[in-house]
N, CA, C and O atoms as CSV, one atom per row, in Angstrom:
chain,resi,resn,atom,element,x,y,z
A,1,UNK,N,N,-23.635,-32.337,13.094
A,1,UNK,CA,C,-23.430,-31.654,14.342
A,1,UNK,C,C,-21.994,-31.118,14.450
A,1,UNK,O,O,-21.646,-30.070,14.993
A,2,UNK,N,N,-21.128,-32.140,13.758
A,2,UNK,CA,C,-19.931,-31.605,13.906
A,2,UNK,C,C,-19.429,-30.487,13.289
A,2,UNK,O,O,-18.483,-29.929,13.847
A,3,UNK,N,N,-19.919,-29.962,12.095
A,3,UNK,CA,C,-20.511,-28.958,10.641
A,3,UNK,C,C,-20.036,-27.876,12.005
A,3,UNK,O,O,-18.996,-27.376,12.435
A,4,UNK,N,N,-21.525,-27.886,12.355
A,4,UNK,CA,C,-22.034,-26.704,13.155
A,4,UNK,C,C,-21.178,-26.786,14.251
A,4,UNK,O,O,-20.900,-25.610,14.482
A,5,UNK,N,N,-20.706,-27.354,14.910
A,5,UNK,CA,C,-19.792,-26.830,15.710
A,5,UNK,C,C,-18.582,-25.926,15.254
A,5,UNK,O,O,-18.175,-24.901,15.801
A,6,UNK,N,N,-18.079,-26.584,14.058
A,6,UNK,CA,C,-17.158,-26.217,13.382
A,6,UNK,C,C,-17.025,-24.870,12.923
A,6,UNK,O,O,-16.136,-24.019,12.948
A,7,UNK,N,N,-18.609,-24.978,12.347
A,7,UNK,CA,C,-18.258,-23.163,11.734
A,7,UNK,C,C,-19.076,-22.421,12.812
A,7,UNK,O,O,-19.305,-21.257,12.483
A,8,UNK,N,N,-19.518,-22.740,13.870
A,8,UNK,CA,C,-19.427,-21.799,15.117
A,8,UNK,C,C,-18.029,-21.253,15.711
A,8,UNK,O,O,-17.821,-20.047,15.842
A,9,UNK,N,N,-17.261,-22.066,15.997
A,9,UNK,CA,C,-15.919,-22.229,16.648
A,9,UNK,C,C,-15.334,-20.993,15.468
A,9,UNK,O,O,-14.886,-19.941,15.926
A,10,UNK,N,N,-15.369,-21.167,14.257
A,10,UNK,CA,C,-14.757,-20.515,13.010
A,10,UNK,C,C,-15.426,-18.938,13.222
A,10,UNK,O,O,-14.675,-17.964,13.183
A,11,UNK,N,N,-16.444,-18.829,13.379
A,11,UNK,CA,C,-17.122,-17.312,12.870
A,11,UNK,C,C,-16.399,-17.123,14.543
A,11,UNK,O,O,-15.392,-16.416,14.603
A,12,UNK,N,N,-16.883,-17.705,15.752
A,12,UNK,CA,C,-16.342,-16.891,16.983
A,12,UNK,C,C,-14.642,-16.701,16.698
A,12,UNK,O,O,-14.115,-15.799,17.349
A,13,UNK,N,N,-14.100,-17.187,16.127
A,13,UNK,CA,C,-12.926,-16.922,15.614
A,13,UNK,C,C,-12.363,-15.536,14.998
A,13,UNK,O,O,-11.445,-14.731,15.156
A,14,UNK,N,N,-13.359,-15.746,14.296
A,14,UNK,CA,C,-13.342,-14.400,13.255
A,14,UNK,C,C,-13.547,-12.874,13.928
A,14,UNK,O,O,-12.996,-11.794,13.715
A,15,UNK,N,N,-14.617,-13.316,14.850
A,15,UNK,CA,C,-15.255,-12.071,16.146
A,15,UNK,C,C,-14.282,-11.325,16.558
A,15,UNK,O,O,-13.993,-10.129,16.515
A,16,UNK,N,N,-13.747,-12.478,17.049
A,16,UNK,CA,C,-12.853,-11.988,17.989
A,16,UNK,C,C,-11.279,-11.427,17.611
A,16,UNK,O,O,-10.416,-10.888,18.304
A,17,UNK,N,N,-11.342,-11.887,15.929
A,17,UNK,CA,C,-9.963,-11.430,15.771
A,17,UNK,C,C,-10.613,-9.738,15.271
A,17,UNK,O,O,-9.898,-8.738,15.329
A,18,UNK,N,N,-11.695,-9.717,14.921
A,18,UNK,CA,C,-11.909,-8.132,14.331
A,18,UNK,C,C,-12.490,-7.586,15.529
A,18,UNK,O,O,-13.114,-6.559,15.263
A,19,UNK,N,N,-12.517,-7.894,16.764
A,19,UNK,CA,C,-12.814,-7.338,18.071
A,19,UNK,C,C,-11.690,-7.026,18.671
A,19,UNK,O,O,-11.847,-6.015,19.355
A,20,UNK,N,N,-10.553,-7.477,18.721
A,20,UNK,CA,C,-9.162,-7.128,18.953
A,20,UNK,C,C,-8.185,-6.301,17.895
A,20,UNK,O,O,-7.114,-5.820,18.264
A,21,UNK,N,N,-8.649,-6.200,16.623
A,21,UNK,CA,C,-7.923,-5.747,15.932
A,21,UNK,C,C,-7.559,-3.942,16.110
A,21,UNK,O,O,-8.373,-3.307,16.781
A,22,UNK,N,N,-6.868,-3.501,15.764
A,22,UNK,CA,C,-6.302,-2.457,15.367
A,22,UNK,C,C,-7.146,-1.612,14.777
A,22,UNK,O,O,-6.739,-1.588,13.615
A,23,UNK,N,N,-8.349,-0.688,14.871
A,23,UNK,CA,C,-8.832,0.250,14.604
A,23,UNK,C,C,-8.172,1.258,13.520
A,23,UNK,O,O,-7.122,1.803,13.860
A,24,UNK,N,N,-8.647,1.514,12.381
A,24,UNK,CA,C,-7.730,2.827,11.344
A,24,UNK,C,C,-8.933,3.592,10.852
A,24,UNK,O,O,-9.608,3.091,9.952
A,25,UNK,N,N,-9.234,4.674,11.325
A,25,UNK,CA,C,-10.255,5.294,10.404
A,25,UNK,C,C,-9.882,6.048,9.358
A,25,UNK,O,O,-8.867,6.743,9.391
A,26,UNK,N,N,-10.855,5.958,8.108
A,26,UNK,CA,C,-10.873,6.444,6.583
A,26,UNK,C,C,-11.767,7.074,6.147
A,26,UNK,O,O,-12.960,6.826,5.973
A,27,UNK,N,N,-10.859,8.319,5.886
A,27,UNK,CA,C,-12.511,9.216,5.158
A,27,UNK,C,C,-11.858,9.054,3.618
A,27,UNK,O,O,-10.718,8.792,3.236
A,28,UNK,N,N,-13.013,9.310,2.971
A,28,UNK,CA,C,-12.972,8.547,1.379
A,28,UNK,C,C,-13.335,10.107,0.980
A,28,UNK,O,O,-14.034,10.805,1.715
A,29,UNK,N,N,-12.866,10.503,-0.077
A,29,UNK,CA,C,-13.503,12.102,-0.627
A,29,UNK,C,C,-13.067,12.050,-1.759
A,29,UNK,O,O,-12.419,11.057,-2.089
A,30,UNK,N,N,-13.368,13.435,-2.963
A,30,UNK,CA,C,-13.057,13.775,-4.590
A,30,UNK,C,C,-11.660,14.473,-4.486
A,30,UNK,O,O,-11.697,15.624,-4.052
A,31,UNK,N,N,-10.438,13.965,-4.813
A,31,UNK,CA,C,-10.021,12.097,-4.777
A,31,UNK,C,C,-9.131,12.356,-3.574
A,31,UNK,O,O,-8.342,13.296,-3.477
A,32,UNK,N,N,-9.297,11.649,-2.897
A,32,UNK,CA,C,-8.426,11.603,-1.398
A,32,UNK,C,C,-8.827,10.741,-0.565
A,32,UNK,O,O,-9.976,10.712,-0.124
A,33,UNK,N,N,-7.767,9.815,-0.213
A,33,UNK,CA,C,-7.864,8.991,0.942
A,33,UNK,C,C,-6.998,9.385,2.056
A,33,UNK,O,O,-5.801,9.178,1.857
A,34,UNK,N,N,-7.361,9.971,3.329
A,34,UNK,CA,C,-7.233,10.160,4.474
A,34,UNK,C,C,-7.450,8.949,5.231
A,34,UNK,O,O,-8.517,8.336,5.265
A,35,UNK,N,N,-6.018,8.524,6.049
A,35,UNK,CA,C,-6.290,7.703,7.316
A,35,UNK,C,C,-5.985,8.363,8.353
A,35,UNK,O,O,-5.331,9.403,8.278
A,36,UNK,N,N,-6.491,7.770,9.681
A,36,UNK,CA,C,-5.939,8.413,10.929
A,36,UNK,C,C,-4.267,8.158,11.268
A,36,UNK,O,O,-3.515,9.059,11.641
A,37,UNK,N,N,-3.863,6.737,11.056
A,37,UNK,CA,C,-2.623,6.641,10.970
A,37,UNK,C,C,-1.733,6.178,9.666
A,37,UNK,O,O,-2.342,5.466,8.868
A,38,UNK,N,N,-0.538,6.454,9.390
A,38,UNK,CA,C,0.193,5.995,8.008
A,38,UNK,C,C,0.650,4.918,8.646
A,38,UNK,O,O,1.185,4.168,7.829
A,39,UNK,N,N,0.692,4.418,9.934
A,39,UNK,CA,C,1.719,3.521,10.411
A,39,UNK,C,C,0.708,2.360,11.355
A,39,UNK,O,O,-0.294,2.835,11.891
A,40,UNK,N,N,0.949,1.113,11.502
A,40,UNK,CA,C,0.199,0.300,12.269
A,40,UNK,C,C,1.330,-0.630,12.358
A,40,UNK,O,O,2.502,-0.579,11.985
A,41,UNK,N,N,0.323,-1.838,13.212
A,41,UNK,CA,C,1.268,-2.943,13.883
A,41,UNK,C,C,0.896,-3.952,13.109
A,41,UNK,O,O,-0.207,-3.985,12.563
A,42,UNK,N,N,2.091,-5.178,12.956
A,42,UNK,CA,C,1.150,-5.757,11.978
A,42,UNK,C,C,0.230,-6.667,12.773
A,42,UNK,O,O,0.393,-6.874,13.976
A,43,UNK,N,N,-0.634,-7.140,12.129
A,43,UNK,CA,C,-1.822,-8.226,13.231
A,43,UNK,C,C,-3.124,-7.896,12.184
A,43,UNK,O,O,-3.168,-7.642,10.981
A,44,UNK,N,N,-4.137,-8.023,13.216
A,44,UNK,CA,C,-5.727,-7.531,12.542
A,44,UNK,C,C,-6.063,-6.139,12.369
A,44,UNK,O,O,-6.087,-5.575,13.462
A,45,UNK,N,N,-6.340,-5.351,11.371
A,45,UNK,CA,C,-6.457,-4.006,11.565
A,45,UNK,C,C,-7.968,-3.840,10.956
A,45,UNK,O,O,-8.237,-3.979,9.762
A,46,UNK,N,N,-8.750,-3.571,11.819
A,46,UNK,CA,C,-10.516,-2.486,11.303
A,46,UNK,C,C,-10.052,-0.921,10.800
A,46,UNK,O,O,-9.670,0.121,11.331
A,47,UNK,N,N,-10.347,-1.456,9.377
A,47,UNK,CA,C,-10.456,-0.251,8.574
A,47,UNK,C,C,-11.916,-0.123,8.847
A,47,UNK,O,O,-12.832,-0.927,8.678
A,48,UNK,N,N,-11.890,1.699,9.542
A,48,UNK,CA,C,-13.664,1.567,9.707
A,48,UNK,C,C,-13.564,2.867,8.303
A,48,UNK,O,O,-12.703,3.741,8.209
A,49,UNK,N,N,-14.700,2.623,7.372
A,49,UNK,CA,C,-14.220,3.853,6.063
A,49,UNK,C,C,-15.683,4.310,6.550
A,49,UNK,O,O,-16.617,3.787,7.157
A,50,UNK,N,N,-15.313,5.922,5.801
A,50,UNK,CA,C,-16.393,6.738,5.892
A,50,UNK,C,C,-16.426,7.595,4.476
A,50,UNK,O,O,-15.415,8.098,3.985
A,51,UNK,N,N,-17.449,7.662,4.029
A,51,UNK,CA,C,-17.476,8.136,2.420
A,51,UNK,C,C,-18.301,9.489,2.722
A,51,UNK,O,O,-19.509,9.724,2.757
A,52,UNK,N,N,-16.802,10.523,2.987
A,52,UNK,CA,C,-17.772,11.967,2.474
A,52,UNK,C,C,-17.800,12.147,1.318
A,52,UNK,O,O,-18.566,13.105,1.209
A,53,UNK,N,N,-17.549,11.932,0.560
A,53,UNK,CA,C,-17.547,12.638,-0.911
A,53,UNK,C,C,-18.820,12.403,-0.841
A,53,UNK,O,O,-19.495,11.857,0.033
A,54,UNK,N,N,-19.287,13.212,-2.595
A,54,UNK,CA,C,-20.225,13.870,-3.354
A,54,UNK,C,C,-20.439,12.043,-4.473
A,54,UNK,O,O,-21.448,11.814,-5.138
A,55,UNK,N,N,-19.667,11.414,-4.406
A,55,UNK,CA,C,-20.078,10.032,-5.438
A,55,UNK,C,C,-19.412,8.846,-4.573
A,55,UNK,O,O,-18.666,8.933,-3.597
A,56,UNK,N,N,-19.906,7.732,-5.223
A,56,UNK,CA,C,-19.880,6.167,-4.622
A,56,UNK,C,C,-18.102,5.953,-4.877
A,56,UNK,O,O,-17.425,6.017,-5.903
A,57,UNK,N,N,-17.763,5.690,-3.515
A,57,UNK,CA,C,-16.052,5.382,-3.804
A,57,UNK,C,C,-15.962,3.918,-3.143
A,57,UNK,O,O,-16.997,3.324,-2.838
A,58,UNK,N,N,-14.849,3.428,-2.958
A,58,UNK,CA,C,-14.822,2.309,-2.062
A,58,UNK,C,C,-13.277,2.522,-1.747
A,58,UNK,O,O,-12.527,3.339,-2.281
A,59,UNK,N,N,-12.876,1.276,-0.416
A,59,UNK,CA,C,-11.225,0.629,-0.064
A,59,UNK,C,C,-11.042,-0.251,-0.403
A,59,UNK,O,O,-11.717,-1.281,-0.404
A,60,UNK,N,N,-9.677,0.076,-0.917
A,60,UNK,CA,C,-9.256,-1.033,-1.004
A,60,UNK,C,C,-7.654,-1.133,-0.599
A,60,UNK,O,O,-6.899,-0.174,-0.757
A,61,UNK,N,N,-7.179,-2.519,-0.008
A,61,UNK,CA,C,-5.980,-2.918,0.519
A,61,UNK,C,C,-4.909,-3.937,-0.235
A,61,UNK,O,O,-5.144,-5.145,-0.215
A,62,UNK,N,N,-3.801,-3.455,-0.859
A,62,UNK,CA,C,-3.477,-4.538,-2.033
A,62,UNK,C,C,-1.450,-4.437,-1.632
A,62,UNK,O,O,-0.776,-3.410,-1.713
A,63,UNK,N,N,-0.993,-5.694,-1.265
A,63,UNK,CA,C,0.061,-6.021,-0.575
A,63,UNK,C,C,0.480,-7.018,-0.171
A,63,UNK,O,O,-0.497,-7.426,0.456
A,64,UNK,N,N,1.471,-7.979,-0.016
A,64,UNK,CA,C,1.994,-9.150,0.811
A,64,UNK,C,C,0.672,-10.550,0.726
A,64,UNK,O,O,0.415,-11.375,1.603
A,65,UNK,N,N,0.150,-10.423,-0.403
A,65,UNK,CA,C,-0.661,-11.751,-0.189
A,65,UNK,C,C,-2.107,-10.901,0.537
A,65,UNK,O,O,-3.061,-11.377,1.152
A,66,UNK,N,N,-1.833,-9.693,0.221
A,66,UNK,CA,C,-3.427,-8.941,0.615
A,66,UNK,C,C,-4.206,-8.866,-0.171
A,66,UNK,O,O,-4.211,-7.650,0.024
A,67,UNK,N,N,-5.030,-9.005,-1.040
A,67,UNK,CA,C,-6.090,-8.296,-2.303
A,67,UNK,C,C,-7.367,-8.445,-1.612
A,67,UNK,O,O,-8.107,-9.379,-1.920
A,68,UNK,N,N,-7.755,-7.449,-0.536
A,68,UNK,CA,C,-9.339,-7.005,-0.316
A,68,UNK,C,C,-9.715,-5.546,-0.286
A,68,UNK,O,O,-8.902,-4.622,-0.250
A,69,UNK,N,N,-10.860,-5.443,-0.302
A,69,UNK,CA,C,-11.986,-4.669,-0.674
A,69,UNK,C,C,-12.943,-4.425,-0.140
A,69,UNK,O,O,-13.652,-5.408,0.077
A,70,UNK,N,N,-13.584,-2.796,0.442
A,70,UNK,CA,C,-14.803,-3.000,0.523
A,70,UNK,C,C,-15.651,-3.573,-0.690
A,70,UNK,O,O,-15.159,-4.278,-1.571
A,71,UNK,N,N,-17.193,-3.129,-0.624
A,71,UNK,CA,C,-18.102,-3.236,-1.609
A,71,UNK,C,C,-17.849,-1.609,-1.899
A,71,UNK,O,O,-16.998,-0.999,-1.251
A,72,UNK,N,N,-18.717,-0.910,-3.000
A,72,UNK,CA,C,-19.231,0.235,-3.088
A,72,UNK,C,C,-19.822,0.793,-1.951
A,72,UNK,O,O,-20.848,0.498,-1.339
A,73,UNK,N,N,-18.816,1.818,-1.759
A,73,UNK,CA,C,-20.025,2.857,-0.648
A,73,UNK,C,C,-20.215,4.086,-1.222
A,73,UNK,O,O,-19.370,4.758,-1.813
A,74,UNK,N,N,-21.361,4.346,-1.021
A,74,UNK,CA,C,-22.585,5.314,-1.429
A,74,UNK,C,C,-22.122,6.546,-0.658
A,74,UNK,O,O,-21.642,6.433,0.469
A,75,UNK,N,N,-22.291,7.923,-1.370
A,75,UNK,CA,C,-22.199,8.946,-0.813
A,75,UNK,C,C,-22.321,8.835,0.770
A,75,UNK,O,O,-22.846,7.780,1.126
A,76,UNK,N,N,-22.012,9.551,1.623
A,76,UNK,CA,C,-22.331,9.338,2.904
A,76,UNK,C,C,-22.728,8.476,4.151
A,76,UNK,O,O,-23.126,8.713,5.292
A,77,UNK,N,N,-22.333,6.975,3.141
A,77,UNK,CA,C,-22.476,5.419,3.886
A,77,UNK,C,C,-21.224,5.212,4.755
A,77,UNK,O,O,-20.461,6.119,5.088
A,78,UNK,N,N,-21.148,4.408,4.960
A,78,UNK,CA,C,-19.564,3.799,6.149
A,78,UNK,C,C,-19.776,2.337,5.503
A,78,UNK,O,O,-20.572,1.882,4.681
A,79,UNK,N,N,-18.744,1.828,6.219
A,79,UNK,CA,C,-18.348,0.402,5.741
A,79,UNK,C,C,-17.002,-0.025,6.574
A,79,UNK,O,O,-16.351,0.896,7.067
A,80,UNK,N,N,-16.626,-1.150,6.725
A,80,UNK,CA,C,-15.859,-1.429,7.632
A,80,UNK,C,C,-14.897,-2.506,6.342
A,80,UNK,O,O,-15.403,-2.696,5.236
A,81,UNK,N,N,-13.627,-3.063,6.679
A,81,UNK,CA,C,-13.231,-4.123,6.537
A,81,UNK,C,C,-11.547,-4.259,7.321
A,81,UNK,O,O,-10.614,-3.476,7.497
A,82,UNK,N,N,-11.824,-5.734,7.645
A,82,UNK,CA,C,-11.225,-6.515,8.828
A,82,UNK,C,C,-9.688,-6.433,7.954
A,82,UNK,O,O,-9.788,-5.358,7.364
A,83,UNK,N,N,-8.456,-6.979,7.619
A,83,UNK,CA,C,-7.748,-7.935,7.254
A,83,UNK,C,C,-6.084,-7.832,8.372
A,83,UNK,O,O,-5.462,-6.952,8.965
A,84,UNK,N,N,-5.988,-9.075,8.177
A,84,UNK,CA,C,-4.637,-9.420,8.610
A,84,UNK,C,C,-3.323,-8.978,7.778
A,84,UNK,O,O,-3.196,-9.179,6.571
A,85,UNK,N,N,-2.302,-8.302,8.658
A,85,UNK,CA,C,-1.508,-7.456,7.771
A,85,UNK,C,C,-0.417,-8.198,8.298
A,85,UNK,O,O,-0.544,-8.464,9.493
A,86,UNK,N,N,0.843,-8.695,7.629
A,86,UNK,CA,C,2.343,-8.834,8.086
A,86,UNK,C,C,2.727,-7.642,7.611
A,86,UNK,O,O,2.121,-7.000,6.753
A,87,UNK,N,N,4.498,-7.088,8.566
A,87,UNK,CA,C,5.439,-5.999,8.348
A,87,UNK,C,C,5.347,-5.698,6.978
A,87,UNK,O,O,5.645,-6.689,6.311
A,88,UNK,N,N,5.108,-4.905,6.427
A,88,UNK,CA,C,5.689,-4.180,4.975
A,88,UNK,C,C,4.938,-2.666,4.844
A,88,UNK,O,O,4.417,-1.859,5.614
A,89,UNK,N,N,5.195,-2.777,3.443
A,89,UNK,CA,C,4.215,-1.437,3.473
A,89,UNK,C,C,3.008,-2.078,2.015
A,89,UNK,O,O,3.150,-2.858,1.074
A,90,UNK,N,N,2.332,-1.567,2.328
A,90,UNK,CA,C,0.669,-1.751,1.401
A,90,UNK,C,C,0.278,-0.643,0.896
A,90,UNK,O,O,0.640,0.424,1.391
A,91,UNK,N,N,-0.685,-0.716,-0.384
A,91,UNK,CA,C,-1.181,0.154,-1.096
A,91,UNK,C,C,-2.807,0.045,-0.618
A,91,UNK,O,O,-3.473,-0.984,-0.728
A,92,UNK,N,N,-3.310,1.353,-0.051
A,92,UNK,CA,C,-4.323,1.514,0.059
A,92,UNK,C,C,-5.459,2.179,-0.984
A,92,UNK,O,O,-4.709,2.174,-1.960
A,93,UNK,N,N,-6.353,2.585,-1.361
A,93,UNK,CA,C,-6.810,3.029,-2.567
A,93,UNK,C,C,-8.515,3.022,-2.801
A,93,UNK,O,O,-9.275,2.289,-2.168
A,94,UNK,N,N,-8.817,3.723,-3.552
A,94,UNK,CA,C,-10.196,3.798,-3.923
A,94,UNK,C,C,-9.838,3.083,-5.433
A,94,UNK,O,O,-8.953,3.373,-6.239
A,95,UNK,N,N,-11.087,1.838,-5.489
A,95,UNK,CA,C,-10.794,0.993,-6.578
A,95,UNK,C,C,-12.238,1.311,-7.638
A,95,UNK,O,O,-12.867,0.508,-8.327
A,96,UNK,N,N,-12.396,2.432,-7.490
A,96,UNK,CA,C,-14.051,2.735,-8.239
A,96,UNK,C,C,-13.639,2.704,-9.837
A,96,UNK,O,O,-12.464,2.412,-10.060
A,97,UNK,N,N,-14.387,2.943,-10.836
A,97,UNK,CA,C,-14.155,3.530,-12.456
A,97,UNK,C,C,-12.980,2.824,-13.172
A,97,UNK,O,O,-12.182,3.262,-14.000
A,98,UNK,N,N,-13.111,1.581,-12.601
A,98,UNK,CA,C,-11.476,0.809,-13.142
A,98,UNK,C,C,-10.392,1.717,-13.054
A,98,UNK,O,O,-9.705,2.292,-13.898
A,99,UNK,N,N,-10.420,1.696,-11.571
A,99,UNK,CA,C,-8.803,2.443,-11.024
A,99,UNK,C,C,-9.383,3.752,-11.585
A,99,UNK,O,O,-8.260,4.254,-11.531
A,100,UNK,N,N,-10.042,4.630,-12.016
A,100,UNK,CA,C,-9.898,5.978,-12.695
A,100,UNK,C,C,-9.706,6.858,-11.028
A,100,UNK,O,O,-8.895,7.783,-11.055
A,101,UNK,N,N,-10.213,6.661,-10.039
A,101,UNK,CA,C,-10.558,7.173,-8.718
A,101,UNK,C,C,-8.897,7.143,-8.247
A,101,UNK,O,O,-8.461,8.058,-7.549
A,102,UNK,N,N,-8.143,6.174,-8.628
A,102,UNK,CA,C,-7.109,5.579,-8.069
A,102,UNK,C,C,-5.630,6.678,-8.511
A,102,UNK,O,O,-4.902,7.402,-7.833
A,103,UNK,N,N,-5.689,6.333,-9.964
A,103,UNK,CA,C,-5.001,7.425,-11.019
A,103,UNK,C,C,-5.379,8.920,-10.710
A,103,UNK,O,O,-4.620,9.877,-10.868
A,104,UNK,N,N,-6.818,8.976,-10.192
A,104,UNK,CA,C,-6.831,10.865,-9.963
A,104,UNK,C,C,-6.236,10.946,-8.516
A,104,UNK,O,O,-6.279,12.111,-8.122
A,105,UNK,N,N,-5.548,9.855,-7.348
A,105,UNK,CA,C,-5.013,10.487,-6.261
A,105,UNK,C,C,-5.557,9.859,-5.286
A,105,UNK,O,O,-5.430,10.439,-4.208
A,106,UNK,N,N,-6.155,8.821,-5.262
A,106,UNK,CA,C,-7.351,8.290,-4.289
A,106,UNK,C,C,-6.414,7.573,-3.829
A,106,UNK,O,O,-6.941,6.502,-3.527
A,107,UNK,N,N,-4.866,7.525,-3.499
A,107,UNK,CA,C,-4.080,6.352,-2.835
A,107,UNK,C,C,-3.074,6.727,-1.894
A,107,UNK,O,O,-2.648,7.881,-1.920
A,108,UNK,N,N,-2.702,6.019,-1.186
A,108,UNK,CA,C,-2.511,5.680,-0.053
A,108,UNK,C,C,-1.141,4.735,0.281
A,108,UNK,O,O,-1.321,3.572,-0.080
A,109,UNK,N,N,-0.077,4.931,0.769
A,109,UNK,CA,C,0.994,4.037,1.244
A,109,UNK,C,C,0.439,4.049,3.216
A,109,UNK,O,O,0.186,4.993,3.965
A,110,UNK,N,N,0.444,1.912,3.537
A,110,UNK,CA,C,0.752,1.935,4.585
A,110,UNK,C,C,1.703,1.563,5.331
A,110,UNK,O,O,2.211,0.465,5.102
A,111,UNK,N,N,2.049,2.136,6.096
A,111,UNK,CA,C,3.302,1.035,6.476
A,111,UNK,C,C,2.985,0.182,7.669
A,111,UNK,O,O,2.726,0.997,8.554
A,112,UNK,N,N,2.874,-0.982,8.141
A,112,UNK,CA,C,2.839,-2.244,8.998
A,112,UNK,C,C,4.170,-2.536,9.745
A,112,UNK,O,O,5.036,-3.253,9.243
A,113,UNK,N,N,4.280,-2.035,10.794
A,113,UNK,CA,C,5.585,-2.309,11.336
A,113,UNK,C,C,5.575,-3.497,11.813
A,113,UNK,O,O,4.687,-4.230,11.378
A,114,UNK,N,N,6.805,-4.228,13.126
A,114,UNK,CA,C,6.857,-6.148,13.212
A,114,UNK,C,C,5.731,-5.827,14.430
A,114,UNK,O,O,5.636,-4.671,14.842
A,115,UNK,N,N,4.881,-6.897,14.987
A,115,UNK,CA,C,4.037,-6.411,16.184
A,115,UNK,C,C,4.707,-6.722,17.396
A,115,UNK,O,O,4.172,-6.962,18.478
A,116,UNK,N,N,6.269,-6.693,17.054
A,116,UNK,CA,C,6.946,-6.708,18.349
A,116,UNK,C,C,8.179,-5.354,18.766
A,116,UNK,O,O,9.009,-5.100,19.638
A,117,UNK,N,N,7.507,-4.639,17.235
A,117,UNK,CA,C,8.564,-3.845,17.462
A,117,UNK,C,C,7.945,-2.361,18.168
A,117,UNK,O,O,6.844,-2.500,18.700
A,118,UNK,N,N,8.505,-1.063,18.216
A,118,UNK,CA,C,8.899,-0.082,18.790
A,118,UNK,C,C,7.196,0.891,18.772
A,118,UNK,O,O,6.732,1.102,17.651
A,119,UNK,N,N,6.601,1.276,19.682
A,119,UNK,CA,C,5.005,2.157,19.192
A,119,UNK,C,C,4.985,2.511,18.144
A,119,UNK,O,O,5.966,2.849,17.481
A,120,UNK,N,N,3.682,2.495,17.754
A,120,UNK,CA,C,3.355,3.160,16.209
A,120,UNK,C,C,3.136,4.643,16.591
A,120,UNK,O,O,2.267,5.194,17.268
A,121,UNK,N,N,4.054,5.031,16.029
A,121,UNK,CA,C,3.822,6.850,15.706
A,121,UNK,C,C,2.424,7.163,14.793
A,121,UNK,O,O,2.250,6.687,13.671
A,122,UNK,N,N,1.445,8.071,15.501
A,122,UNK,CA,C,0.717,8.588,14.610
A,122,UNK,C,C,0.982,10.012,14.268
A,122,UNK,O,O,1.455,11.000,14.830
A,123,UNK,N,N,0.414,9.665,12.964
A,123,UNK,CA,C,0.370,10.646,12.235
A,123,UNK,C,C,-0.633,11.475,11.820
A,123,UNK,O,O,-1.638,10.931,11.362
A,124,UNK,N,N,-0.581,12.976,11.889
A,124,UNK,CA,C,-2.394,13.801,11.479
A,124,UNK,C,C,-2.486,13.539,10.222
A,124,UNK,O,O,-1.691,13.613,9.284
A,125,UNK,N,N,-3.848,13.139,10.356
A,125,UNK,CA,C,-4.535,13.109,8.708
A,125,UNK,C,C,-4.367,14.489,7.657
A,125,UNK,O,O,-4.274,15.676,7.969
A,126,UNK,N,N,-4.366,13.864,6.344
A,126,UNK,CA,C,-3.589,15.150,5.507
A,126,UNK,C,C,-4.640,14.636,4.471
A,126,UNK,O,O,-4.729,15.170,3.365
């Protein structure tokens, strides 16, 4: 009983930190990763990705004790992923063809400012 309390308490945990988090949308394309912002706060950030391209790409987030990943997304699928970011800057990226997606341009610098410091400036997608 105590199990189940436990990993109830844990997943509502989890809810709620990717229910509060920081929203970044990603369009995935032949080779280009577009976000809505270059700049965030650090905390929880929802990468929500969107795969226009013409072939299967994926995200990925690699930095400060970061190494995640979507799965493969399929031409014209979406996919989401949650993670917790401290201040720095991170490499964002399409991790398809052993990095080949990555090497043709599929990447991405983010920068994570302190979450106490000054608004995040956005920036237009390029």
């Amino acid at each position: 009983m105590h199990r189940l309390l436990f990993n109830a308490a844990l997943l509502a945990t989890a809810s709620a930190s990717a229910a509060s988090a920081q929203p970044v949308s990603v369009t995935l394309t032949e080779f280009k990763v577009r976000l809505s912002s270059d700049t965030v706060k650090a905390g929880p950030i929802t990468f929500r990705v969107k795969n226009s391209g013409k072939t299967s790409h994926s995200f990925y987030v690699l930095g400060d004790n970061v190494d995640k990943g979507t799965p493969d997304i399929a031409a014209g699928q979406e996919s989401s992923l949650t993670v917790t970011l401290k201040a720095g800057t991170y490499e964002v990226f399409c991790s398809m063809s052993e990095n080949s997606h990555k090497l043709a341009g599929m990447t991405r610098q983010l920068v994570v400012l302190p979450s106490d410091g000054p608004a995040v400036p956005r920036k237009p997608e390029r």
